[in-house]
Amino acid sequence: MAMILDNWLAQRAQTCPDRAALIAEGSRLTYEELEAEATAAARRLAAHGVRGGATVTLELPVGAEYVVLLHALMKLGAVAEPLNTRLAAGEREAELERAAPVLAISRPDEVGGPEADLPLLGEHDLDAVQCRVLTSGTSGHPRPIGLTYGNHL
């Protein structure tokens, strides 16, 4: 039987909207602000064709925009695949070919435009893959490893 977790960000936005959710270099977002930005970003991602189970690569420096996009992808049930921003051009192309993302994001402004009006996920199966990260490749080429929602608890 699947274990289900309610969307904790939406819950926190309801219970403590003004409390700091994210403090990053030059940015501070409350739970309410992070929830609103993630929801808007999810709707823009959906307008770009992102749906549940789809892979989206993120090649961005870690910061507020990155966190917003991670939460947006969770709202869609899409799989985030972070790419190291220091990959050589050939390595980057190989990873993009392997990942076969429906969308590759390397700048936050690439996710602008209209918002799609579709239902967003209010809960997650703890066994569902939330992101894929690359192993260090100590015994060969790096391999993607799926991390589930449950792995993040």
Tab-separated table of N, CA and C in Angstrom:
chain	number	residue	atom	x	y	z
A	1	MET	N	0.842	-1.183	0.000
A	1	MET	CA	0.000	0.000	0.000
A	1	MET	C	0.889	1.248	0.000
A	2	ALA	N	0.581	2.176	-0.857
A	2	ALA	CA	1.382	3.396	-0.988
A	2	ALA	C	1.196	4.302	0.227
A	3	MET	N	2.299	4.884	0.661
A	3	MET	CA	2.227	5.884	1.728
A	3	MET	C	2.165	7.250	1.064
A	4	ILE	N	1.209	8.055	1.478
A	4	ILE	CA	0.962	9.350	0.862
A	4	ILE	C	1.299	10.463	1.848
A	5	LEU	N	1.916	11.518	1.340
A	5	LEU	CA	2.258	12.691	2.142
A	5	LEU	C	1.575	13.901	1.536
A	6	ASP	N	0.862	14.652	2.368
A	6	ASP	CA	0.255	15.897	1.894
A	6	ASP	C	1.349	16.883	1.513
A	7	ASN	N	1.023	17.825	0.649
A	7	ASN	CA	1.971	18.856	0.239
A	7	ASN	C	2.318	19.714	1.456
A	8	TRP	N	3.495	19.490	2.008
A	8	TRP	CA	3.869	20.168	3.252
A	8	TRP	C	4.038	21.671	3.050
A	9	LEU	N	4.459	22.105	1.872
A	9	LEU	CA	4.644	23.540	1.641
A	9	LEU	C	3.304	24.263	1.706
A	10	ALA	N	2.284	23.698	1.082
A	10	ALA	CA	0.950	24.305	1.137
A	10	ALA	C	0.444	24.345	2.578
A	11	GLN	N	0.723	23.286	3.336
A	11	GLN	CA	0.313	23.264	4.746
A	11	GLN	C	1.011	24.363	5.537
A	12	ARG	N	2.310	24.503	5.329
A	12	ARG	CA	3.065	25.538	6.057
A	12	ARG	C	2.597	26.937	5.655
A	13	ALA	N	2.258	27.125	4.390
A	13	ALA	CA	1.759	28.426	3.926
A	13	ALA	C	0.445	28.766	4.614
A	14	GLN	N	-0.336	27.752	4.963
A	14	GLN	CA	-1.600	27.972	5.671
A	14	GLN	C	-1.383	28.198	7.165
A	15	THR	N	-0.503	27.400	7.780
A	15	THR	CA	-0.350	27.458	9.238
A	15	THR	C	0.579	28.564	9.721
A	16	CYS	N	1.583	28.910	8.945
A	16	CYS	CA	2.517	29.967	9.371
A	16	CYS	C	2.986	30.751	8.143
A	17	PRO	N	2.070	31.466	7.493
A	17	PRO	CA	2.370	32.127	6.218
A	17	PRO	C	3.500	33.143	6.272
A	18	ASP	N	3.687	33.812	7.396
A	18	ASP	CA	4.682	34.884	7.479
A	18	ASP	C	6.041	34.424	7.986
A	19	ARG	N	6.162	33.167	8.328
A	19	ARG	CA	7.433	32.642	8.824
A	19	ARG	C	8.392	32.435	7.650
A	20	ALA	N	9.677	32.656	7.888
A	20	ALA	CA	10.683	32.499	6.827
A	20	ALA	C	10.779	31.043	6.387
A	21	ALA	N	10.633	30.817	5.099
A	21	ALA	CA	10.768	29.484	4.513
A	21	ALA	C	12.136	29.321	3.877
A	22	LEU	N	12.672	30.417	3.353
A	22	LEU	CA	13.921	30.359	2.607
A	22	LEU	C	14.679	31.663	2.793
A	23	ILE	N	15.910	31.518	3.214
A	23	ILE	CA	16.808	32.671	3.292
A	23	ILE	C	18.049	32.275	2.499
A	24	ALA	N	18.236	32.927	1.385
A	24	ALA	CA	19.373	32.647	0.514
A	24	ALA	C	20.037	33.975	0.195
A	25	GLU	N	21.195	33.899	-0.393
A	25	GLU	CA	21.948	35.105	-0.718
A	25	GLU	C	21.066	36.118	-1.445
A	26	GLY	N	20.759	37.212	-0.774
A	26	GLY	CA	19.970	38.273	-1.378
A	26	GLY	C	18.479	38.017	-1.460
A	27	SER	N	17.999	36.899	-0.925
A	27	SER	CA	16.574	36.574	-1.007
A	27	SER	C	16.047	36.099	0.337
A	28	ARG	N	14.795	36.436	0.579
A	28	ARG	CA	14.086	35.918	1.748
A	28	ARG	C	12.641	35.723	1.324
A	29	LEU	N	12.148	34.500	1.477
A	29	LEU	CA	10.769	34.193	1.128
A	29	LEU	C	10.063	33.585	2.325
A	30	THR	N	8.846	34.026	2.574
A	30	THR	CA	8.021	33.394	3.598
A	30	THR	C	7.407	32.132	2.986
A	31	TYR	N	6.783	31.320	3.834
A	31	TYR	CA	6.109	30.126	3.315
A	31	TYR	C	5.012	30.505	2.328
A	32	GLU	N	4.277	31.550	2.640
A	32	GLU	CA	3.209	31.990	1.743
A	32	GLU	C	3.779	32.439	0.393
A	33	GLU	N	4.883	33.187	0.423
A	33	GLU	CA	5.508	33.653	-0.818
A	33	GLU	C	6.091	32.493	-1.622
A	34	LEU	N	6.761	31.564	-0.933
A	34	LEU	CA	7.340	30.411	-1.627
A	34	LEU	C	6.240	29.564	-2.260
A	35	GLU	N	5.148	29.347	-1.542
A	35	GLU	CA	4.013	28.592	-2.085
A	35	GLU	C	3.443	29.292	-3.321
A	36	ALA	N	3.251	30.606	-3.240
A	36	ALA	CA	2.690	31.356	-4.373
A	36	ALA	C	3.636	31.326	-5.575
A	37	GLU	N	4.926	31.529	-5.344
A	37	GLU	CA	5.889	31.518	-6.453
A	37	GLU	C	6.016	30.133	-7.071
A	38	ALA	N	6.007	29.089	-6.231
A	38	ALA	CA	6.099	27.722	-6.746
A	38	ALA	C	4.855	27.359	-7.556
A	39	THR	N	3.691	27.795	-7.100
A	39	THR	CA	2.448	27.523	-7.829
A	39	THR	C	2.465	28.212	-9.189
A	40	ALA	N	2.857	29.481	-9.217
A	40	ALA	CA	2.931	30.209	-10.490
A	40	ALA	C	3.958	29.566	-11.423
A	41	ALA	N	5.113	29.182	-10.873
A	41	ALA	CA	6.144	28.536	-11.697
A	41	ALA	C	5.653	27.186	-12.221
A	42	ALA	N	4.913	26.437	-11.405
A	42	ALA	CA	4.369	25.147	-11.850
A	42	ALA	C	3.424	25.347	-13.026
A	43	ARG	N	2.608	26.364	-12.962
A	43	ARG	CA	1.662	26.630	-14.053
A	43	ARG	C	2.402	27.076	-15.327
A	44	ARG	N	3.502	27.818	-15.165
A	44	ARG	CA	4.302	28.201	-16.339
A	44	ARG	C	5.017	26.978	-16.921
A	45	LEU	N	5.547	26.116	-16.040
A	45	LEU	CA	6.191	24.886	-16.512
A	45	LEU	C	5.186	24.019	-17.272
A	46	ALA	N	3.969	23.940	-16.753
A	46	ALA	CA	2.923	23.162	-17.429
A	46	ALA	C	2.634	23.735	-18.811
A	47	ALA	N	2.668	25.054	-18.932
A	47	ALA	CA	2.458	25.686	-20.238
A	47	ALA	C	3.586	25.339	-21.213
A	48	HIS	N	4.751	24.967	-20.673
A	48	HIS	CA	5.887	24.533	-21.498
A	48	HIS	C	5.837	23.027	-21.757
A	49	GLY	N	4.760	22.362	-21.332
A	49	GLY	CA	4.603	20.935	-21.608
A	49	GLY	C	5.027	19.993	-20.506
A	50	VAL	N	5.398	20.512	-19.346
A	50	VAL	CA	5.836	19.651	-18.246
A	50	VAL	C	4.609	19.038	-17.571
A	51	ARG	N	4.635	17.710	-17.418
A	51	ARG	CA	3.553	16.972	-16.770
A	51	ARG	C	4.146	15.964	-15.787
A	52	GLY	N	3.293	15.290	-15.063
A	52	GLY	CA	3.732	14.288	-14.105
A	52	GLY	C	4.588	13.216	-14.757
A	53	GLY	N	5.691	12.860	-14.099
A	53	GLY	CA	6.600	11.844	-14.602
A	53	GLY	C	7.631	12.349	-15.589
A	54	ALA	N	7.440	13.545	-16.128
A	54	ALA	CA	8.393	14.108	-17.091
A	54	ALA	C	9.673	14.531	-16.381
A	55	THR	N	10.788	14.424	-17.079
A	55	THR	CA	12.072	14.861	-16.535
A	55	THR	C	12.366	16.286	-16.985
A	56	VAL	N	12.824	17.104	-16.039
A	56	VAL	CA	13.251	18.478	-16.318
A	56	VAL	C	14.643	18.634	-15.731
A	57	THR	N	15.613	19.010	-16.569
A	57	THR	CA	16.957	19.239	-16.052
A	57	THR	C	17.076	20.679	-15.572
A	58	LEU	N	17.799	20.832	-14.468
A	58	LEU	CA	18.053	22.147	-13.874
A	58	LEU	C	19.555	22.366	-13.850
A	59	GLU	N	20.006	23.314	-14.627
A	59	GLU	CA	21.427	23.654	-14.674
A	59	GLU	C	21.555	25.103	-14.216
A	60	LEU	N	21.355	25.278	-12.919
A	60	LEU	CA	21.311	26.610	-12.318
A	60	LEU	C	22.150	26.630	-11.055
A	61	PRO	N	22.656	27.800	-10.681
A	61	PRO	CA	23.291	27.890	-9.369
A	61	PRO	C	22.222	27.745	-8.286
A	62	VAL	N	22.607	27.192	-7.161
A	62	VAL	CA	21.667	27.022	-6.057
A	62	VAL	C	21.300	28.394	-5.512
A	63	GLY	N	20.024	28.618	-5.319
A	63	GLY	CA	19.515	29.892	-4.812
A	63	GLY	C	18.005	29.844	-4.763
A	64	ALA	N	17.384	30.973	-4.533
A	64	ALA	CA	15.933	31.038	-4.385
A	64	ALA	C	15.211	30.535	-5.633
A	65	GLU	N	15.667	30.917	-6.822
A	65	GLU	CA	15.001	30.487	-8.052
A	65	GLU	C	15.037	28.973	-8.198
A	66	TYR	N	16.153	28.382	-7.814
A	66	TYR	CA	16.318	26.929	-7.881
A	66	TYR	C	15.311	26.245	-6.961
A	67	VAL	N	15.190	26.737	-5.741
A	67	VAL	CA	14.261	26.152	-4.769
A	67	VAL	C	12.819	26.297	-5.250
A	68	VAL	N	12.475	27.453	-5.787
A	68	VAL	CA	11.122	27.667	-6.322
A	68	VAL	C	10.838	26.651	-7.426
A	69	LEU	N	11.788	26.443	-8.332
A	69	LEU	CA	11.585	25.486	-9.424
A	69	LEU	C	11.461	24.056	-8.912
A	70	LEU	N	12.238	23.679	-7.902
A	70	LEU	CA	12.108	22.336	-7.328
A	70	LEU	C	10.701	22.119	-6.790
A	71	HIS	N	10.188	23.099	-6.053
A	71	HIS	CA	8.832	22.973	-5.513
A	71	HIS	C	7.784	23.000	-6.621
A	72	ALA	N	8.029	23.767	-7.662
A	72	ALA	CA	7.103	23.802	-8.798
A	72	ALA	C	7.033	22.430	-9.465
A	73	LEU	N	8.177	21.799	-9.651
A	73	LEU	CA	8.198	20.472	-10.265
A	73	LEU	C	7.473	19.455	-9.393
A	74	MET	N	7.607	19.582	-8.073
A	74	MET	CA	6.886	18.687	-7.164
A	74	MET	C	5.380	18.854	-7.319
A	75	LYS	N	4.929	20.086	-7.520
A	75	LYS	CA	3.492	20.341	-7.679
A	75	LYS	C	2.933	19.689	-8.937
A	76	LEU	N	3.812	19.415	-9.900
A	76	LEU	CA	3.396	18.768	-11.145
A	76	LEU	C	3.644	17.263	-11.134
A	77	GLY	N	4.421	16.789	-10.161
A	77	GLY	CA	4.795	15.381	-10.151
A	77	GLY	C	5.875	15.068	-11.167
A	78	ALA	N	6.582	16.101	-11.620
A	78	ALA	CA	7.679	15.928	-12.572
A	78	ALA	C	8.953	15.567	-11.812
A	79	VAL	N	9.928	15.056	-12.524
A	79	VAL	CA	11.186	14.621	-11.926
A	79	VAL	C	12.271	15.645	-12.238
A	80	ALA	N	12.873	16.208	-11.193
A	80	ALA	CA	13.972	17.162	-11.356
A	80	ALA	C	15.275	16.391	-11.543
A	81	GLU	N	16.090	16.847	-12.464
A	81	GLU	CA	17.414	16.258	-12.634
A	81	GLU	C	18.441	17.388	-12.670
A	82	PRO	N	19.047	17.672	-11.508
A	82	PRO	CA	20.050	18.739	-11.461
A	82	PRO	C	21.296	18.358	-12.261
A	83	LEU	N	21.817	19.326	-12.994
A	83	LEU	CA	23.075	19.145	-13.710
A	83	LEU	C	24.100	20.098	-13.118
A	84	ASN	N	25.306	19.608	-12.970
A	84	ASN	CA	26.393	20.424	-12.450
A	84	ASN	C	26.667	21.569	-13.424
A	85	THR	N	26.696	22.781	-12.915
A	85	THR	CA	26.927	23.952	-13.771
A	85	THR	C	28.363	24.005	-14.298
A	86	ARG	N	29.242	23.143	-13.784
A	86	ARG	CA	30.638	23.144	-14.220
A	86	ARG	C	30.967	22.012	-15.193
A	87	LEU	N	29.946	21.345	-15.717
A	87	LEU	CA	30.209	20.281	-16.690
A	87	LEU	C	30.829	20.868	-17.956
A	88	ALA	N	31.759	20.126	-18.536
A	88	ALA	CA	32.312	20.508	-19.840
A	88	ALA	C	31.206	20.342	-20.877
A	89	ALA	N	31.327	21.035	-21.997
A	89	ALA	CA	30.280	21.024	-23.026
A	89	ALA	C	29.917	19.603	-23.463
A	90	GLY	N	30.901	18.754	-23.677
A	90	GLY	CA	30.643	17.379	-24.099
A	90	GLY	C	29.914	16.572	-23.038
A	91	GLU	N	30.313	16.765	-21.778
A	91	GLU	CA	29.646	16.064	-20.671
A	91	GLU	C	28.197	16.530	-20.537
A	92	ARG	N	28.009	17.826	-20.694
A	92	ARG	CA	26.656	18.392	-20.595
A	92	ARG	C	25.755	17.803	-21.671
A	93	GLU	N	26.241	17.777	-22.903
A	93	GLU	CA	25.449	17.230	-24.010
A	93	GLU	C	25.126	15.757	-23.777
A	94	ALA	N	26.099	15.001	-23.270
A	94	ALA	CA	25.870	13.577	-22.996
A	94	ALA	C	24.799	13.402	-21.922
A	95	GLU	N	24.840	14.226	-20.888
A	95	GLU	CA	23.842	14.131	-19.817
A	95	GLU	C	22.461	14.530	-20.310
A	96	LEU	N	22.392	15.558	-21.143
A	96	LEU	CA	21.096	15.966	-21.692
A	96	LEU	C	20.523	14.873	-22.597
A	97	GLU	N	21.382	14.238	-23.379
A	97	GLU	CA	20.912	13.151	-24.246
A	97	GLU	C	20.417	11.977	-23.406
A	98	ARG	N	21.152	11.625	-22.359
A	98	ARG	CA	20.760	10.516	-21.500
A	98	ARG	C	19.460	10.816	-20.764
A	99	ALA	N	19.334	12.022	-20.220
A	99	ALA	CA	18.157	12.387	-19.423
A	99	ALA	C	16.905	12.552	-20.283
A	100	ALA	N	17.074	12.967	-21.525
A	100	ALA	CA	15.954	13.213	-22.447
A	100	ALA	C	14.855	14.044	-21.780
A	101	PRO	N	15.212	15.238	-21.286
A	101	PRO	CA	14.214	16.050	-20.584
A	101	PRO	C	13.187	16.655	-21.539
A	102	VAL	N	11.984	16.882	-21.021
A	102	VAL	CA	10.994	17.620	-21.812
A	102	VAL	C	11.347	19.100	-21.807
A	103	LEU	N	12.151	19.504	-20.816
A	103	LEU	CA	12.590	20.894	-20.704
A	103	LEU	C	13.938	20.920	-20.000
A	104	ALA	N	14.875	21.686	-20.528
A	104	ALA	CA	16.188	21.878	-19.911
A	104	ALA	C	16.287	23.347	-19.520
A	105	ILE	N	16.412	23.602	-18.224
A	105	ILE	CA	16.431	24.979	-17.726
A	105	ILE	C	17.845	25.335	-17.291
A	106	SER	N	18.405	26.369	-17.915
A	106	SER	CA	19.731	26.838	-17.519
A	106	SER	C	19.704	28.299	-17.067
A	107	ARG	N	18.526	28.931	-17.195
A	107	ARG	CA	18.334	30.303	-16.697
A	107	ARG	C	16.906	30.403	-16.158
A	108	PRO	N	16.718	31.058	-15.018
A	108	PRO	CA	15.359	31.171	-14.461
A	108	PRO	C	14.367	31.830	-15.417
A	109	ASP	N	14.827	32.755	-16.252
A	109	ASP	CA	13.902	33.458	-17.150
A	109	ASP	C	13.413	32.580	-18.306
A	110	GLU	N	13.944	31.372	-18.442
A	110	GLU	CA	13.471	30.454	-19.479
A	110	GLU	C	12.080	29.902	-19.170
A	111	VAL	N	11.612	30.117	-17.971
A	111	VAL	CA	10.319	29.576	-17.556
A	111	VAL	C	9.304	30.702	-17.424
A	112	GLY	N	9.411	31.699	-18.265
A	112	GLY	CA	8.456	32.800	-18.251
A	112	GLY	C	7.263	32.482	-19.131
A	113	GLY	N	6.407	33.456	-19.287
A	113	GLY	CA	5.274	33.306	-20.187
A	113	GLY	C	3.978	32.985	-19.489
A	114	PRO	N	3.014	32.500	-20.269
A	114	PRO	CA	1.670	32.251	-19.725
A	114	PRO	C	1.658	31.067	-18.762
A	115	GLU	N	0.586	31.007	-17.987
A	115	GLU	CA	0.394	29.920	-17.032
A	115	GLU	C	-0.728	29.014	-17.517
A	116	ALA	N	-0.506	27.708	-17.444
A	116	ALA	CA	-1.548	26.739	-17.790
A	116	ALA	C	-2.466	26.564	-16.588
A	117	ASP	N	-3.745	26.398	-16.860
A	117	ASP	CA	-4.719	26.197	-15.794
A	117	ASP	C	-5.013	24.708	-15.687
A	118	LEU	N	-4.303	24.036	-14.790
A	118	LEU	CA	-4.540	22.617	-14.583
A	118	LEU	C	-4.356	22.295	-13.114
A	119	PRO	N	-4.943	21.204	-12.656
A	119	PRO	CA	-4.824	20.862	-11.236
A	119	PRO	C	-3.381	20.522	-10.874
A	120	LEU	N	-2.959	20.973	-9.708
A	120	LEU	CA	-1.628	20.661	-9.199
A	120	LEU	C	-1.763	19.608	-8.106
A	121	LEU	N	-0.690	18.867	-7.874
A	121	LEU	CA	-0.733	17.806	-6.870
A	121	LEU	C	-0.837	18.380	-5.464
A	122	GLY	N	-1.705	17.802	-4.668
A	122	GLY	CA	-1.842	18.197	-3.272
A	122	GLY	C	-1.198	17.200	-2.334
A	123	GLU	N	-0.736	16.075	-2.895
A	123	GLU	CA	-0.095	15.044	-2.086
A	123	GLU	C	0.870	14.258	-2.962
A	124	HIS	N	1.759	13.510	-2.298
A	124	HIS	CA	2.783	12.752	-3.017
A	124	HIS	C	2.895	11.348	-2.451
A	125	ASP	N	3.093	10.402	-3.343
A	125	ASP	CA	3.402	9.032	-2.960
A	125	ASP	C	4.866	9.038	-2.510
A	126	LEU	N	5.131	8.566	-1.300
A	126	LEU	CA	6.496	8.611	-0.770
A	126	LEU	C	7.470	7.742	-1.566
A	127	ASP	N	6.954	6.796	-2.355
A	127	ASP	CA	7.823	5.947	-3.171
A	127	ASP	C	8.056	6.498	-4.579
A	128	ALA	N	7.391	7.589	-4.929
A	128	ALA	CA	7.557	8.182	-6.261
A	128	ALA	C	8.892	8.924	-6.349
A	129	VAL	N	9.532	8.845	-7.511
A	129	VAL	CA	10.815	9.536	-7.711
A	129	VAL	C	10.560	11.034	-7.830
A	130	GLN	N	11.285	11.800	-7.011
A	130	GLN	CA	11.176	13.262	-7.020
A	130	GLN	C	12.316	13.888	-7.813
A	131	CYS	N	13.506	13.278	-7.732
A	131	CYS	CA	14.640	13.808	-8.495
A	131	CYS	C	15.629	12.690	-8.786
A	132	ARG	N	16.488	12.947	-9.751
A	132	ARG	CA	17.579	12.034	-10.071
A	132	ARG	C	18.879	12.814	-9.946
A	133	VAL	N	19.811	12.237	-9.212
A	133	VAL	CA	21.128	12.859	-9.073
A	133	VAL	C	22.167	11.894	-9.632
A	134	LEU	N	23.277	12.440	-10.074
A	134	LEU	CA	24.336	11.613	-10.643
A	134	LEU	C	25.286	11.137	-9.558
A	135	THR	N	25.682	9.866	-9.651
A	135	THR	CA	26.691	9.340	-8.743
A	135	THR	C	28.023	9.992	-9.091
A	136	SER	N	29.008	9.766	-8.261
A	136	SER	CA	30.321	10.370	-8.514
A	136	SER	C	31.055	9.684	-9.648
A	137	GLY	N	30.651	8.483	-10.018
A	137	GLY	CA	31.306	7.799	-11.127
A	137	GLY	C	32.660	7.232	-10.770
A	138	THR	N	32.867	6.855	-9.504
A	138	THR	CA	34.180	6.359	-9.085
A	138	THR	C	34.541	5.030	-9.743
A	139	SER	N	33.540	4.241	-10.140
A	139	SER	CA	33.836	2.960	-10.785
A	139	SER	C	33.423	2.964	-12.257
A	140	GLY	N	33.386	4.106	-12.861
A	140	GLY	CA	32.984	4.235	-14.259
A	140	GLY	C	32.304	5.570	-14.468
A	141	HIS	N	31.425	5.624	-15.447
A	141	HIS	CA	30.695	6.859	-15.727
A	141	HIS	C	29.646	7.112	-14.650
A	142	PRO	N	29.381	8.374	-14.337
A	142	PRO	CA	28.317	8.676	-13.373
A	142	PRO	C	26.982	8.096	-13.846
A	143	ARG	N	26.199	7.601	-12.887
A	143	ARG	CA	24.883	7.045	-13.189
A	143	ARG	C	23.824	7.828	-12.426
A	144	PRO	N	22.646	7.981	-13.021
A	144	PRO	CA	21.563	8.660	-12.303
A	144	PRO	C	20.934	7.726	-11.266
A	145	ILE	N	20.708	8.262	-10.089
A	145	ILE	CA	20.059	7.534	-9.000
A	145	ILE	C	18.793	8.292	-8.634
A	146	GLY	N	17.668	7.608	-8.611
A	146	GLY	CA	16.403	8.247	-8.264
A	146	GLY	C	16.238	8.390	-6.763
A	147	LEU	N	15.889	9.583	-6.332
A	147	LEU	CA	15.558	9.840	-4.931
A	147	LEU	C	14.055	10.053	-4.850
A	148	THR	N	13.422	9.378	-3.914
A	148	THR	CA	11.974	9.471	-3.771
A	148	THR	C	11.599	10.595	-2.812
A	149	TYR	N	10.316	10.905	-2.776
A	149	TYR	CA	9.824	11.880	-1.800
A	149	TYR	C	10.152	11.395	-0.395
A	150	GLY	N	10.026	10.096	-0.165
A	150	GLY	CA	10.342	9.523	1.139
A	150	GLY	C	11.803	9.668	1.516
A	151	ASN	N	12.715	9.642	0.536
A	151	ASN	CA	14.139	9.830	0.824
A	151	ASN	C	14.428	11.199	1.415
A	152	HIS	N	13.573	12.164	1.141
A	152	HIS	CA	13.810	13.534	1.596
A	152	HIS	C	13.298	13.785	3.006
A	153	LEU	N	12.650	12.784	3.598
A	153	LEU	CA	12.124	12.963	4.963
A	153	LEU	C	13.140	12.566	5.995
